[in-house]
PDB file of C-alpha atoms in Angstrom:
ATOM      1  CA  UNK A   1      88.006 211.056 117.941  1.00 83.00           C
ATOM      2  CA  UNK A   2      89.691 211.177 121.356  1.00 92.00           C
ATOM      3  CA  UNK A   3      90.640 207.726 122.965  1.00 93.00           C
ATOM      4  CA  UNK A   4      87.774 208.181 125.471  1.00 93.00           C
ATOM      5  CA  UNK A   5      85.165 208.254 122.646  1.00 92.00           C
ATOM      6  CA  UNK A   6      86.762 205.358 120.812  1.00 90.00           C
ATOM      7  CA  UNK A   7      87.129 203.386 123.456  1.00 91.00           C
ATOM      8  CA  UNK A   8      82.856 204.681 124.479  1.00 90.00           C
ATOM      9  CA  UNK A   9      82.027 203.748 120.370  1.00 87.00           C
ATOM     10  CA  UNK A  10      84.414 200.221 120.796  1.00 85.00           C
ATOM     11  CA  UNK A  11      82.415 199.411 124.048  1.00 86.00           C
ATOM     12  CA  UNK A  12      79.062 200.064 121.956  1.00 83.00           C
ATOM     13  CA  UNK A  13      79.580 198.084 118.960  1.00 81.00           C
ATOM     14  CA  UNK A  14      81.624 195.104 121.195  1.00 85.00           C
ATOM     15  CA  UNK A  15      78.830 192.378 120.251  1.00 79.00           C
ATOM     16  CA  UNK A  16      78.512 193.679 116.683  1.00 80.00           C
ATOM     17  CA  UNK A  17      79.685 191.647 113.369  1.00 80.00           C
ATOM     18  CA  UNK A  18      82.511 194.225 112.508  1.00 75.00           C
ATOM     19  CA  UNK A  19      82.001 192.606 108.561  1.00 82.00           C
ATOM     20  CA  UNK A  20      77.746 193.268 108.493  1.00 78.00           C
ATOM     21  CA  UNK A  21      76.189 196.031 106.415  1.00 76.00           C
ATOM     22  CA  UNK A  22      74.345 198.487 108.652  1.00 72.00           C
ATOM     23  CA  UNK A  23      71.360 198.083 109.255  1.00 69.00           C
ATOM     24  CA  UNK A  24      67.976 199.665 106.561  1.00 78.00           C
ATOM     25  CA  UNK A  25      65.057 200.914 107.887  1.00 80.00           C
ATOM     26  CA  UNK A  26      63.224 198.255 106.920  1.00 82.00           C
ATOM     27  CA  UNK A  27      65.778 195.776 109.066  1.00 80.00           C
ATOM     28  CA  UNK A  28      65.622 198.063 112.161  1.00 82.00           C
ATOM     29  CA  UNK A  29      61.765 197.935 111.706  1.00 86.00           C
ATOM     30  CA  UNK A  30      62.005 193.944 111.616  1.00 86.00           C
ATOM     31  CA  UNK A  31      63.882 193.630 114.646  1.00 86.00           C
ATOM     32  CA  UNK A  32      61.790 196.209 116.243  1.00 88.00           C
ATOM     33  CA  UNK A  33      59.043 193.466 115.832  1.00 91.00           C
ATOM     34  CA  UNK A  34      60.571 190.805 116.765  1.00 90.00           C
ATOM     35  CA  UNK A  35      61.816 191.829 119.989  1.00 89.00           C
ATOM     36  CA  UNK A  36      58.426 192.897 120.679  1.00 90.00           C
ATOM     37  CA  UNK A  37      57.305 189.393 119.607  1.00 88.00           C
ATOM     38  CA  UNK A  38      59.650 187.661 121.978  1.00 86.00           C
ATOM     39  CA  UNK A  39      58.325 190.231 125.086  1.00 84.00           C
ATOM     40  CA  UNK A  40      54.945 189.393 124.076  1.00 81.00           C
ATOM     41  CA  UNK A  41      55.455 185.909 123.762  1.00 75.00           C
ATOM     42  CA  UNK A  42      57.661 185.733 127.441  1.00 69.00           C
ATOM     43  CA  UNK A  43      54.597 187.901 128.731  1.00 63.00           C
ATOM     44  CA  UNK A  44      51.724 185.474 127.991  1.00 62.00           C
ATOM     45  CA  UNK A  45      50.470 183.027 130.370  1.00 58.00           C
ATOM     46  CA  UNK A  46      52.084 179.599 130.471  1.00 65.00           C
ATOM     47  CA  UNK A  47      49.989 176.771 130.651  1.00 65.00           C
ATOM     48  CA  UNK A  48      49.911 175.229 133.973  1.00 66.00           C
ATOM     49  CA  UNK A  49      51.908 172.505 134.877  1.00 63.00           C
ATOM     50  CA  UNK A  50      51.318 168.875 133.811  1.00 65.00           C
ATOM     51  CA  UNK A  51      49.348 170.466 131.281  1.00 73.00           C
ATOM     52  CA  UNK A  52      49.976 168.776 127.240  1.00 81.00           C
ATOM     53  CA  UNK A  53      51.635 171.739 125.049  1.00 84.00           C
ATOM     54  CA  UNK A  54      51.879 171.132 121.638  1.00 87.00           C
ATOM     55  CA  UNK A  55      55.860 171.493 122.359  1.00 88.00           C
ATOM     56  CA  UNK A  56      55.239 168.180 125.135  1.00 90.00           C
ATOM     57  CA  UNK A  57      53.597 166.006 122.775  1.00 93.00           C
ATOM     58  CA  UNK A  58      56.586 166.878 120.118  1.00 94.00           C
ATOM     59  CA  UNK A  59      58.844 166.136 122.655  1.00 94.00           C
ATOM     60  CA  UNK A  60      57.295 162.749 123.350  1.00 96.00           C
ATOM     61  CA  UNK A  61      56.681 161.617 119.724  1.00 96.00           C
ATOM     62  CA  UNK A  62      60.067 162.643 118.621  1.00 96.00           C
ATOM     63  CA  UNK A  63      61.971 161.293 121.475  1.00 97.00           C
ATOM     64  CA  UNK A  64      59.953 157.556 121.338  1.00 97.00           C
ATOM     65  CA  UNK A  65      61.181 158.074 117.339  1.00 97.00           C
ATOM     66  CA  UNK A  66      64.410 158.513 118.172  1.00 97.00           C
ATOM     67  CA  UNK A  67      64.885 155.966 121.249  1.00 98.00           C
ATOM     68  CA  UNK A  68      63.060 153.685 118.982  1.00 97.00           C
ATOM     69  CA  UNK A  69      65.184 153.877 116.381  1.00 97.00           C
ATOM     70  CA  UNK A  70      68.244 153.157 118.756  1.00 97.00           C
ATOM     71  CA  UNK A  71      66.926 150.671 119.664  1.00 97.00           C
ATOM     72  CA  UNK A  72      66.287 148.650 116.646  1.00 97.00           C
ATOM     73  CA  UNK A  73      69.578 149.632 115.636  1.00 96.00           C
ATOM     74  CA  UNK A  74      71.121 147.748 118.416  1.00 96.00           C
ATOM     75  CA  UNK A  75      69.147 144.706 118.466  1.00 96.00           C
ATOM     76  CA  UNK A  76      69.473 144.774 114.564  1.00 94.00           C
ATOM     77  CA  UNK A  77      71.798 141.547 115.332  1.00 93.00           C
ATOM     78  CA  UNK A  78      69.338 139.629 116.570  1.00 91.00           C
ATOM     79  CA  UNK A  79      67.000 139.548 113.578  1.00 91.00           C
ATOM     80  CA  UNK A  80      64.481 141.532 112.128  1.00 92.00           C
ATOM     81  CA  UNK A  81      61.058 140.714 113.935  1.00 94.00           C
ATOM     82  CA  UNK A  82      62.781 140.480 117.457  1.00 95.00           C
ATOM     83  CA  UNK A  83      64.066 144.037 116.612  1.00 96.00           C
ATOM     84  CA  UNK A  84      60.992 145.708 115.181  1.00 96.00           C
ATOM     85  CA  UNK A  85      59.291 144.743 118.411  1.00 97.00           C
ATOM     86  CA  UNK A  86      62.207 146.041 120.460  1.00 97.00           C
ATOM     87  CA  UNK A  87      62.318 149.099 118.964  1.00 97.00           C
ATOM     88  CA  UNK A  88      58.295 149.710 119.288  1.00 97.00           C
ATOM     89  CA  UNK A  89      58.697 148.512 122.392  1.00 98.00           C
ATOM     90  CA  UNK A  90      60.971 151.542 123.893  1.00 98.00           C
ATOM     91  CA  UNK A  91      59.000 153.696 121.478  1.00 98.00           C
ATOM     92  CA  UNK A  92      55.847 152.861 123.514  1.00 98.00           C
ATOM     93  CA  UNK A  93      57.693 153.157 127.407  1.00 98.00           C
ATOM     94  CA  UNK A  94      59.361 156.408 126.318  1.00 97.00           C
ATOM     95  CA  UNK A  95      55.605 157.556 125.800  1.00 97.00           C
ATOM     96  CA  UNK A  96      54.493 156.116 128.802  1.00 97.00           C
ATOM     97  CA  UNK A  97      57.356 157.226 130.965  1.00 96.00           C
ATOM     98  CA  UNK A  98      56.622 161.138 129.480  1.00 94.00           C
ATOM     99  CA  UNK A  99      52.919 160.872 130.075  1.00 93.00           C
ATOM    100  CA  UNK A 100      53.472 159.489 133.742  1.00 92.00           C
ATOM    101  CA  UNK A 101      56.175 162.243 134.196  1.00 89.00           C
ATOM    102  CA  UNK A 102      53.348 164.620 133.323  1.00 88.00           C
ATOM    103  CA  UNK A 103      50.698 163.084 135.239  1.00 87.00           C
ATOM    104  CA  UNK A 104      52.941 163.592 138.970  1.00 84.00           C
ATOM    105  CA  UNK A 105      53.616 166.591 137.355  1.00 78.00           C
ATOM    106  CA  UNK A 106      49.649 167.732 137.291  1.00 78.00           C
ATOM    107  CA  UNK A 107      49.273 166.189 140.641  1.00 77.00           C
ATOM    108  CA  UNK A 108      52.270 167.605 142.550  1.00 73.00           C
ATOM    109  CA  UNK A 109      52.749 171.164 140.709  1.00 64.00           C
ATOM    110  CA  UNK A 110      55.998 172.911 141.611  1.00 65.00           C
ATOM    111  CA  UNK A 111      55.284 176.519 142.101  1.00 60.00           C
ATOM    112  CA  UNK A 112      57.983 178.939 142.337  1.00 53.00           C
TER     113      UNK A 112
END
């Protein structure tokens, strides 16, 4: 191999776990499909904007958990009721704050 076609092959396999088995047909044919996946998926049609996605309303529910939870954590101090209804309390405005976020959203679309 002359030092122009290892450094060509070195160029090639630059991004490449050095330690991985090559790949099987049945690997190739797995990647095959998932890169078609992923152009199919990039190639759909978005929903429009202010529109609730299944990923939105995970993004609210999990982020009022998680604020929530803060929280209560921090006004654990004060004593249990005052805390629960702290902690539901931010739960509730991060809802409200992503739902009114979406709502200007709808009303004032962005478009590229």
């Amino acid at each position: 191999m002359s030092r122009e076609e290892r450094r060509a092959y070195q160029r090639m396999t630059k991004k490449q776990d050095p330690y991985a088995l090559p790949a099987t047909g049945a690997a190739r044919a797995r990647q095959q499909q998932l890169e078609r996946r992923k152009a199919q998926r990039s190639a759909s049609v978005t929903a429009p904007p202010g529109a609730i996605s299944r990923r939105f309303l995970a993004w609210a529910v999990g982020g009022a958990a998680v604020s929530g939870l803060v929280a209560f954590s921090l006004a654990w101090p004060s004593g249990m009721p005052f805390a629960a209804y702290v902690g539901a309390g931010v739960a509730v405005a991060w809802v409200a704050v992503a739902f009114g976020l979406r709502a200007l959203g709808r009303r004032n679309p962005v478009r590229p």
